[in-house]
Tab-separated table of C-alpha atoms in Angstrom:
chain	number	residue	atom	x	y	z
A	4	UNK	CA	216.154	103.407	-4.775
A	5	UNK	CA	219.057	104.184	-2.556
A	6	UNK	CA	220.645	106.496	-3.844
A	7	UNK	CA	217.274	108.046	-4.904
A	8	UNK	CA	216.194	108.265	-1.261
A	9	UNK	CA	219.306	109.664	0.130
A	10	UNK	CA	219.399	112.628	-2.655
A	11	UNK	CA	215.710	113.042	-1.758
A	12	UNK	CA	216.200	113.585	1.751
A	13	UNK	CA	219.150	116.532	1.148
A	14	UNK	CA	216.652	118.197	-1.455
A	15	UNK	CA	213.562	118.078	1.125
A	16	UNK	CA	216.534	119.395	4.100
A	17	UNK	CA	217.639	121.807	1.705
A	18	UNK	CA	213.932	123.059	0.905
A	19	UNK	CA	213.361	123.753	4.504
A	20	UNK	CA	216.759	125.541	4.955
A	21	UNK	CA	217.687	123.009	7.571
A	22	UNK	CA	221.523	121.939	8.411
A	23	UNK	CA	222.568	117.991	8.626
A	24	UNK	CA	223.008	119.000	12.198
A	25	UNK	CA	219.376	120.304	12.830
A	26	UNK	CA	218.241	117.254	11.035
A	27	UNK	CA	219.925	114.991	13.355
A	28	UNK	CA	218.684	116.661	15.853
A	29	UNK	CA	214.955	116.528	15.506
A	30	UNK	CA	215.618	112.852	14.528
A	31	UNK	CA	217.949	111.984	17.865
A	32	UNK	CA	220.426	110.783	15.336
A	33	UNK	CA	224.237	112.116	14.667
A	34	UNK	CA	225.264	114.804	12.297
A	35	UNK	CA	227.592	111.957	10.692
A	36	UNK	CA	224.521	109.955	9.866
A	37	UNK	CA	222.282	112.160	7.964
A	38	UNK	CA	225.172	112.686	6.302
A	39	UNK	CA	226.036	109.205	5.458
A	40	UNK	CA	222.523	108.805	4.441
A	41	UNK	CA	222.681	111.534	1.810
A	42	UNK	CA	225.358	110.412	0.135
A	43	UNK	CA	224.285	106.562	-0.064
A	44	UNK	CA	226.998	105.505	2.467
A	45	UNK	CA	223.820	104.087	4.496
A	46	UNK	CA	220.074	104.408	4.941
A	47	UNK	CA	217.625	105.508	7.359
A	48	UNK	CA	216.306	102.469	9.338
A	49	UNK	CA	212.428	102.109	8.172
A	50	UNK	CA	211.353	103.103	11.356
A	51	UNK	CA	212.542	106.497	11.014
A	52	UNK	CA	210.538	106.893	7.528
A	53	UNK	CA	207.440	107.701	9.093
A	54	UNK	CA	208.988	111.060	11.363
A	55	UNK	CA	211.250	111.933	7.959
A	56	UNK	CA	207.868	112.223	6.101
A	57	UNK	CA	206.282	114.415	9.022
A	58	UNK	CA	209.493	116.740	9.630
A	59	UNK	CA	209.138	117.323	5.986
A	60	UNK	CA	205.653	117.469	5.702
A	61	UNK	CA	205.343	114.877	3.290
A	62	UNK	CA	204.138	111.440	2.601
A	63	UNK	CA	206.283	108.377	3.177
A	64	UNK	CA	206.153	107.411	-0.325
A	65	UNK	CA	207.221	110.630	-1.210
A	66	UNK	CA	210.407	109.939	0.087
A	67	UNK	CA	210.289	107.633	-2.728
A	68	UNK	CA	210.552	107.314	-6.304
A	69	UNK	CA	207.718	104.493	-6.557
A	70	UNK	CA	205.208	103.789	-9.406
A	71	UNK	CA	201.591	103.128	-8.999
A	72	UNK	CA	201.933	99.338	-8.899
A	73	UNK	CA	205.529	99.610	-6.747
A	74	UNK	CA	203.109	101.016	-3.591
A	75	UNK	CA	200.195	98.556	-4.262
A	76	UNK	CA	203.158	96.022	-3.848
A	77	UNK	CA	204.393	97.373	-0.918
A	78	UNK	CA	200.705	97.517	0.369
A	79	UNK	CA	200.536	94.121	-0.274
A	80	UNK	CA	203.215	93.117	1.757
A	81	UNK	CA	201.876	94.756	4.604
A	82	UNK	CA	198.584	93.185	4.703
A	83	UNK	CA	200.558	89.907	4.749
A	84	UNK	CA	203.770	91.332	7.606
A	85	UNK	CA	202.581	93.801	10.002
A	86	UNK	CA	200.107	92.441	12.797
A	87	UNK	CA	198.680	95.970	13.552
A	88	UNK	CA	198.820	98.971	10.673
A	89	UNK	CA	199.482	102.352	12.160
A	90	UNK	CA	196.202	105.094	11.502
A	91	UNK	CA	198.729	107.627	9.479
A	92	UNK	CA	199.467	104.045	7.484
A	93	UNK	CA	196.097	102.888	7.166
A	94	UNK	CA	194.456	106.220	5.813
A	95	UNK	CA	197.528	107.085	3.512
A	96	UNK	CA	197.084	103.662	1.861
A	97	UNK	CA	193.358	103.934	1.877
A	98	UNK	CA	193.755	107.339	0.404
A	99	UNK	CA	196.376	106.009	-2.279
A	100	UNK	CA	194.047	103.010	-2.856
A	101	UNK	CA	191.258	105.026	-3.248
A	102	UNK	CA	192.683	107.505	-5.944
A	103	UNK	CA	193.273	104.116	-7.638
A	104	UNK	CA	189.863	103.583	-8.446
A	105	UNK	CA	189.202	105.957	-11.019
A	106	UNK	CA	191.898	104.722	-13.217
A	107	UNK	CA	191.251	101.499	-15.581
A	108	UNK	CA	194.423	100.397	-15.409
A	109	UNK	CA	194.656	100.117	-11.565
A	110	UNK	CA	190.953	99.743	-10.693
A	111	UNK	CA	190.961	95.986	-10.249
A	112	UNK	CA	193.478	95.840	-7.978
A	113	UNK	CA	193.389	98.724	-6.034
A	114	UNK	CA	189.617	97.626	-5.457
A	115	UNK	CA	190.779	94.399	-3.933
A	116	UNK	CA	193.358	95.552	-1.867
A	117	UNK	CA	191.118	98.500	-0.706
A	118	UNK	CA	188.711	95.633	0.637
A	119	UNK	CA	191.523	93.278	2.291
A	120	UNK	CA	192.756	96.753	4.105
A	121	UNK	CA	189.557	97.427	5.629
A	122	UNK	CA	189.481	93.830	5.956
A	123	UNK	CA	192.454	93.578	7.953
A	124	UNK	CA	191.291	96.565	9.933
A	125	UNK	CA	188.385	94.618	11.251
A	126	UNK	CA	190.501	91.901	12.091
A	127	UNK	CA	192.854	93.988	14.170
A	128	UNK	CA	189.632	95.555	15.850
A	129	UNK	CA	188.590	92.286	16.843
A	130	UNK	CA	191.802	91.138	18.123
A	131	UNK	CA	191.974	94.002	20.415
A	132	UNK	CA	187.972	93.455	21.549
A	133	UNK	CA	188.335	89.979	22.168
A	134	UNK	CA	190.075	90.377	25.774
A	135	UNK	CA	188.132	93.255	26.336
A	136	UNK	CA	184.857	91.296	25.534
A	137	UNK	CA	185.642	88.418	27.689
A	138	UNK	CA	186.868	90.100	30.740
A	139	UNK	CA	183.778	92.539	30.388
A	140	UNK	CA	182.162	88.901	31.009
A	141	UNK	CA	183.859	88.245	34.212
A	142	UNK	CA	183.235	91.174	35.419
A	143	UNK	CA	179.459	90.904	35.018
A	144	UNK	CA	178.452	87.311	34.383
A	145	UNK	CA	174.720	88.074	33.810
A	146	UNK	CA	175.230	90.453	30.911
A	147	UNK	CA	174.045	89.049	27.793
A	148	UNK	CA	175.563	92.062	25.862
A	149	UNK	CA	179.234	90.593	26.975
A	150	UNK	CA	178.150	87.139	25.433
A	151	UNK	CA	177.372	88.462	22.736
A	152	UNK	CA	180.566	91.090	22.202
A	153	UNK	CA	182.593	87.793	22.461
A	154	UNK	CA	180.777	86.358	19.695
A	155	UNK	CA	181.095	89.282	17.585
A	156	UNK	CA	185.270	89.432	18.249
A	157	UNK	CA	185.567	85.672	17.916
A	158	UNK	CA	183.249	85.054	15.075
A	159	UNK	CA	180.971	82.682	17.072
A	160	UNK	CA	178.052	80.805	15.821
A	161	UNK	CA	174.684	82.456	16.060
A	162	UNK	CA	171.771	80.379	16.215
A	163	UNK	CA	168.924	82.440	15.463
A	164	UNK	CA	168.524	81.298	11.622
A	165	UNK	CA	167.226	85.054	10.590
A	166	UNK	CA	171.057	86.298	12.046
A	167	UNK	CA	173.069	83.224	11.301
A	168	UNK	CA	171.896	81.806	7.297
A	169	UNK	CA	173.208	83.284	4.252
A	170	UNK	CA	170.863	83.919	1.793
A	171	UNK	CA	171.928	87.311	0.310
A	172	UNK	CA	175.378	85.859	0.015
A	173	UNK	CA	174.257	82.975	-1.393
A	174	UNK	CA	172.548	84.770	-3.954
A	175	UNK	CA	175.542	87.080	-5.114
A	176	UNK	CA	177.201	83.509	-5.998
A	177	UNK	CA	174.594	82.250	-7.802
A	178	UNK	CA	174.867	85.471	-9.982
A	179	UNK	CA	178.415	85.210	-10.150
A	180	UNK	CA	178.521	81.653	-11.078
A	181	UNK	CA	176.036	82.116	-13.866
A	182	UNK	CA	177.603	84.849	-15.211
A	183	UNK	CA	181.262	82.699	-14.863
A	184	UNK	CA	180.425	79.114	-14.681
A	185	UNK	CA	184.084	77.768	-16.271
A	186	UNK	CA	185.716	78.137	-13.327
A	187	UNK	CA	185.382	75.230	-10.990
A	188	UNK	CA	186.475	77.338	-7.761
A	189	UNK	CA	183.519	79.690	-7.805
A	190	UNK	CA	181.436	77.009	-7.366
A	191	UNK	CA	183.413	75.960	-3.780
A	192	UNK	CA	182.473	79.117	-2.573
A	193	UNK	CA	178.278	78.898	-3.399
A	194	UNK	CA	178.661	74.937	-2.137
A	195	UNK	CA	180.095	75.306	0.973
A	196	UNK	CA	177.147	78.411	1.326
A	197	UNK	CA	174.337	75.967	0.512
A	198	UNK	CA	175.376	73.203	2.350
A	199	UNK	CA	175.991	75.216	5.662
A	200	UNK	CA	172.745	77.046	5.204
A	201	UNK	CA	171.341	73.196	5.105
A	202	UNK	CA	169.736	74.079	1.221
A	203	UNK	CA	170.880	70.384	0.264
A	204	UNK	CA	168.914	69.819	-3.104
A	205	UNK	CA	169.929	73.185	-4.390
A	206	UNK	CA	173.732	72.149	-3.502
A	207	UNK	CA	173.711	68.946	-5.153
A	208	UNK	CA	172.183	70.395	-8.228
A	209	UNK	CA	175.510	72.533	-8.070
A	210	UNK	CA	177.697	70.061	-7.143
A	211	UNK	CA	176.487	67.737	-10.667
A	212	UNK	CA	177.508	71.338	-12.861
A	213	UNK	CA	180.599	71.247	-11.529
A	214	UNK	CA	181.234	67.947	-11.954
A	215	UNK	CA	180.418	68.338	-15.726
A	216	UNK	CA	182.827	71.248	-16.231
A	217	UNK	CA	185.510	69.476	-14.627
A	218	UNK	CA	185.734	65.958	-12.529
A	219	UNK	CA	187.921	66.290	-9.439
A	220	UNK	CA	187.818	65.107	-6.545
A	221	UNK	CA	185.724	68.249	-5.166
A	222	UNK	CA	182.782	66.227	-6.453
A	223	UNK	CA	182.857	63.478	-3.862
A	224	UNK	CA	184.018	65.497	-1.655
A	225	UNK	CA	180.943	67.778	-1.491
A	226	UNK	CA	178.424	64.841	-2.231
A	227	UNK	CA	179.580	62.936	0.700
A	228	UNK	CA	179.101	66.329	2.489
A	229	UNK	CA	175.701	66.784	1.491
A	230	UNK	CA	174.753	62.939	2.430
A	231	UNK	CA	176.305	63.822	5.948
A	232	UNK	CA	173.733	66.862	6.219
A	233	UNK	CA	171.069	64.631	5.249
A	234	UNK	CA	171.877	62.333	7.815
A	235	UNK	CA	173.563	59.614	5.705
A	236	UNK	CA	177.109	58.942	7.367
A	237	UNK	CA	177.117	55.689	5.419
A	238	UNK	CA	176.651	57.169	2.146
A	239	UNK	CA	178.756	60.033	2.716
A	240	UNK	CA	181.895	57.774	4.284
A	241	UNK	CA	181.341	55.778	0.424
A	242	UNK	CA	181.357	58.805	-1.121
A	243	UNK	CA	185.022	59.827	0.473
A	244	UNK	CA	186.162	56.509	0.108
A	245	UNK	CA	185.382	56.894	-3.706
A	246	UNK	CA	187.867	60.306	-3.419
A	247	UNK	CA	190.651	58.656	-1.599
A	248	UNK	CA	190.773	55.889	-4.337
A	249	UNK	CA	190.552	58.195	-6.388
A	250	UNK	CA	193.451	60.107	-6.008
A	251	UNK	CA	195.679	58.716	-3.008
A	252	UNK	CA	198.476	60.552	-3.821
A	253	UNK	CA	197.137	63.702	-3.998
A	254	UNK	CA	197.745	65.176	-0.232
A	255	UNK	CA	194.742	67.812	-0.304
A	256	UNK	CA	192.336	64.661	-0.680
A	257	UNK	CA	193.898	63.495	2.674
A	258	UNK	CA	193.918	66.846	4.185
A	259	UNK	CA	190.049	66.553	3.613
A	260	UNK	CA	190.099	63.517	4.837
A	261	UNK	CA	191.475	64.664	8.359
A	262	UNK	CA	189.462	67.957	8.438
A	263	UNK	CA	186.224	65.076	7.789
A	264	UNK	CA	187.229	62.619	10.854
A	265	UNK	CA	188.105	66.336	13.177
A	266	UNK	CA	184.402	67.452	12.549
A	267	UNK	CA	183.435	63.993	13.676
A	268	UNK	CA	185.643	64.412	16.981
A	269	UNK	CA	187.873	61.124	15.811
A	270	UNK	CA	190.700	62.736	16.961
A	271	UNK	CA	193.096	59.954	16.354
A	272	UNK	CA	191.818	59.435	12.988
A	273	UNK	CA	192.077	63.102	12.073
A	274	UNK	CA	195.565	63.331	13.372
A	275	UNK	CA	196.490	59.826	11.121
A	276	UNK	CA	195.090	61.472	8.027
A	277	UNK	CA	196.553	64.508	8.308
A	278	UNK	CA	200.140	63.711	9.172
A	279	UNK	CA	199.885	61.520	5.549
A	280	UNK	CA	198.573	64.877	4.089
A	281	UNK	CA	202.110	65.829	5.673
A	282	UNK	CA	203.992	63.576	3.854
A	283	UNK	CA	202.738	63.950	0.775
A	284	UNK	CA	202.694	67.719	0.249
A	285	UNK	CA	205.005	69.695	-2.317
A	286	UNK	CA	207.159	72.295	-1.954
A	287	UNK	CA	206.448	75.106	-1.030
A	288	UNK	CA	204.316	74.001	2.143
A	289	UNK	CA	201.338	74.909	3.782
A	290	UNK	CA	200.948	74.512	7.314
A	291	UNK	CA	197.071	73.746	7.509
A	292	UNK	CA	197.818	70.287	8.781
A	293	UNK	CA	200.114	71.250	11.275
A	294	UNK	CA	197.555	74.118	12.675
A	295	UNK	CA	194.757	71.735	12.796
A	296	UNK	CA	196.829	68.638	14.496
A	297	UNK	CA	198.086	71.616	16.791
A	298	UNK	CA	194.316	72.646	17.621
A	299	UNK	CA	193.317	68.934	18.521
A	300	UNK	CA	196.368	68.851	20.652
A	301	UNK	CA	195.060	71.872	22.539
A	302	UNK	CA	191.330	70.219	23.108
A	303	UNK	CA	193.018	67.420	24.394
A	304	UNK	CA	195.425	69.347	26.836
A	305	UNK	CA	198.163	67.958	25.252
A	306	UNK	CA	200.500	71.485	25.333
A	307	UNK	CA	203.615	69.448	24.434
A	308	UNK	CA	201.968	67.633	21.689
A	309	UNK	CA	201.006	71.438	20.317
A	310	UNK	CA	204.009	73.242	21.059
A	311	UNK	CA	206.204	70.624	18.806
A	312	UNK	CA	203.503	71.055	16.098
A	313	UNK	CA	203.859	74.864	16.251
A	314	UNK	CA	207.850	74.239	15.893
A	315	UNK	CA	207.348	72.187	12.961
A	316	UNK	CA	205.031	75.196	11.396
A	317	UNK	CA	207.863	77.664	12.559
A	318	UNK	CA	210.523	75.706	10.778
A	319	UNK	CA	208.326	75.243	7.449
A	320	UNK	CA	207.569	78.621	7.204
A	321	UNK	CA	211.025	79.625	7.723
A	322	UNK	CA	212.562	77.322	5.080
A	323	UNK	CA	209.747	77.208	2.624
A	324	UNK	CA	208.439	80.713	2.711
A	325	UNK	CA	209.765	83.572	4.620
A	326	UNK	CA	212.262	84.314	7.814
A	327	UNK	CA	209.969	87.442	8.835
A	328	UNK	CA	207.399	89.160	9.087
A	329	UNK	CA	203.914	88.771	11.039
A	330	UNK	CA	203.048	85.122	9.670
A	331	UNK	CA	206.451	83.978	11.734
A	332	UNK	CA	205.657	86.288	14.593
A	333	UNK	CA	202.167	84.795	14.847
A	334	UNK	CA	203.886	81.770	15.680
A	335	UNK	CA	206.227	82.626	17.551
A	336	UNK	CA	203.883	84.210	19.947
A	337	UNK	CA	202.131	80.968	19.856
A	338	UNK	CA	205.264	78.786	20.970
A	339	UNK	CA	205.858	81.048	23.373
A	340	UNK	CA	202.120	81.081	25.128
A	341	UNK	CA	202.241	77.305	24.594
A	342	UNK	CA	205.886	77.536	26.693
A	343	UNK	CA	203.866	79.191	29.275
A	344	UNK	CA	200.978	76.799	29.167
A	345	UNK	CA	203.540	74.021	30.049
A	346	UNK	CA	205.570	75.298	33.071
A	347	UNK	CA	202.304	76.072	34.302
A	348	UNK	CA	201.420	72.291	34.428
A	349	UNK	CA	204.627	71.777	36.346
């Protein structure tokens, strides 16, 4: 692709009768390095990509040589690395996305990655109206409308059971389910629906299908969920103890098992269960324990106790997954507000 790009860009300099020097120019690079760059010596940094493709009136990928599924790739991989998309990004990936659709061959995925873009979007909107919605709070404590902007940024509960259940989602699962009932993860989804939305008979009716396709420990799990709706902490703590026997060395089962005892504000408990999660877990690693022992840390004020769990995320992610990108920067900022949040207390 390197060579491929560097030919490209003398063609497109050529095309608009435009000297390395003029090039360089306009770019506020040296004559030396266009050059360099058109015959492979060396490459544009990325950053530059975006004011190539406008001096030549052009897309970025048309700088490239890239196949249909190469750019969903790359699309991919920034809906998982960048923390904010640039507009001229978003729409020329919507656009691509979009021109996806009408093709069999790419319709599938185009269609999902069309939805975690304007996913994504949403996300970044709400990042950048959450300070915005709180400090429009401070500034007039009486308005409702700033309570409620918060909740809308930061995903809050709503208690008004005509805003807050969900029925018409509910129902798409059902559907789905029906029309794909082998798969035991579909029926997570339409659980952990019903039993929020309190619809307890309909869930353990569910729960018994699933456990006839395929016995895990999901079962238990979600019955002792259900009996902890209906009031029944007794029933449900039998039901989890059934889980852990089980499968005790299966580190998702105590993962549960912490998330359970967090709900119930057992902090210590939660933090006990999780940490053996911790020790149990495979290779590659996720980092759910470490987030949610870092969270109880930060109800309890403990900063330090947070910050060294945030570390220990950094370092996993870094050895286990990837040494860039926004999933590391996320953290990073994280260590670093948690830094702040420290000499603070001093």
């Amino acid at each position: 692709m390197n060579i491929q790009l560097g030919s490209k860009i003398k063609s497109l300099r050529l095309e608009k009768s435009m000297t390395q020097e003029q090039l360089a120019q306009k770019l506020g690079v040296s004559a030396q390095a266009v050059s360099k760059w058109e015959s492979s010596a060396n490459m544009p940094d990325i950053q530059m990509l975006p004011e190539l493709a406008v001096i030549f009136g052009i897309s970025i990928d048309e700088l490239f040589t890239m196949t249909e599924e190469s750019r969903m790739d790359r699309i991919e991989n920034q809906l998982d690395s960048v923390r904010y998309l640039e507009n001229p990004v978003f729409e020329h990936n919507e656009q691509f996305l979009k021109s996806c659709l009408e093709n069999p061959m790419y319709e599938a995925r185009a269609t999902l990655l069309l939805a975690q873009l304007y996913n994504k979007r949403a996300r970044e909107y709400r990042q950048l109206a959450k300070p915005l919605a709180r400090k429009a709070l401070w500034l007039n404590p009486s308005a409702k409308e700033a309570h409620n902007a918060i909740f809308d940024a930061e995903n809050g509960p709503f208690t008004d059971w005509n805003f807050g259940n969900f029925g018409e989602l509910i129902d798409f699962y059902k559907e789905f389910v029906e029309k794909h009932p082998e798969d035991i993860r579909n029926y997570f989804w339409l659980l952990d629906l019903l039993i929020h939305d309190h619809r307890l008979e309909e869930a353990e009716k569910y729960a018994g299908q699933m456990k006839q396709l395929h016995h895990s420990y999901h079962y238990e799990l979600y019955m002792g969920r259900i009996c902890k709706e209906n009031g029944d902490l007794n029933g449900a703590m039998e039901w989890w103890q059934k889980m852990a026997e089980n499968s005790p060395e299966n580190w998702l089962v105590w993962a549960e098992y912490g998330g359970i005892f967090a709900y119930l504000c057992q902090y210590d408990k939660a933090v006990f269960y999780y940490r053996k999660a911790m020790s149990l877990r495979p290779r590659p690693r996720f980092i759910d324990c470490e987030d949610a022992v870092a969270d109880i840390c930060l109800i309890r004020r403990d900063y330090a106790g947070a910050l060294e769990m945030k570390e220990q995320s950094l370092q996993i992610i870094m050895e286990d997954w990837t040494t860039e990108g926004e999933v590391v920067h996320r953290i990073q900022r994280e260590i670093s507000r948690l830094k702040e949040l420290l000499k603070a207390e001093i």
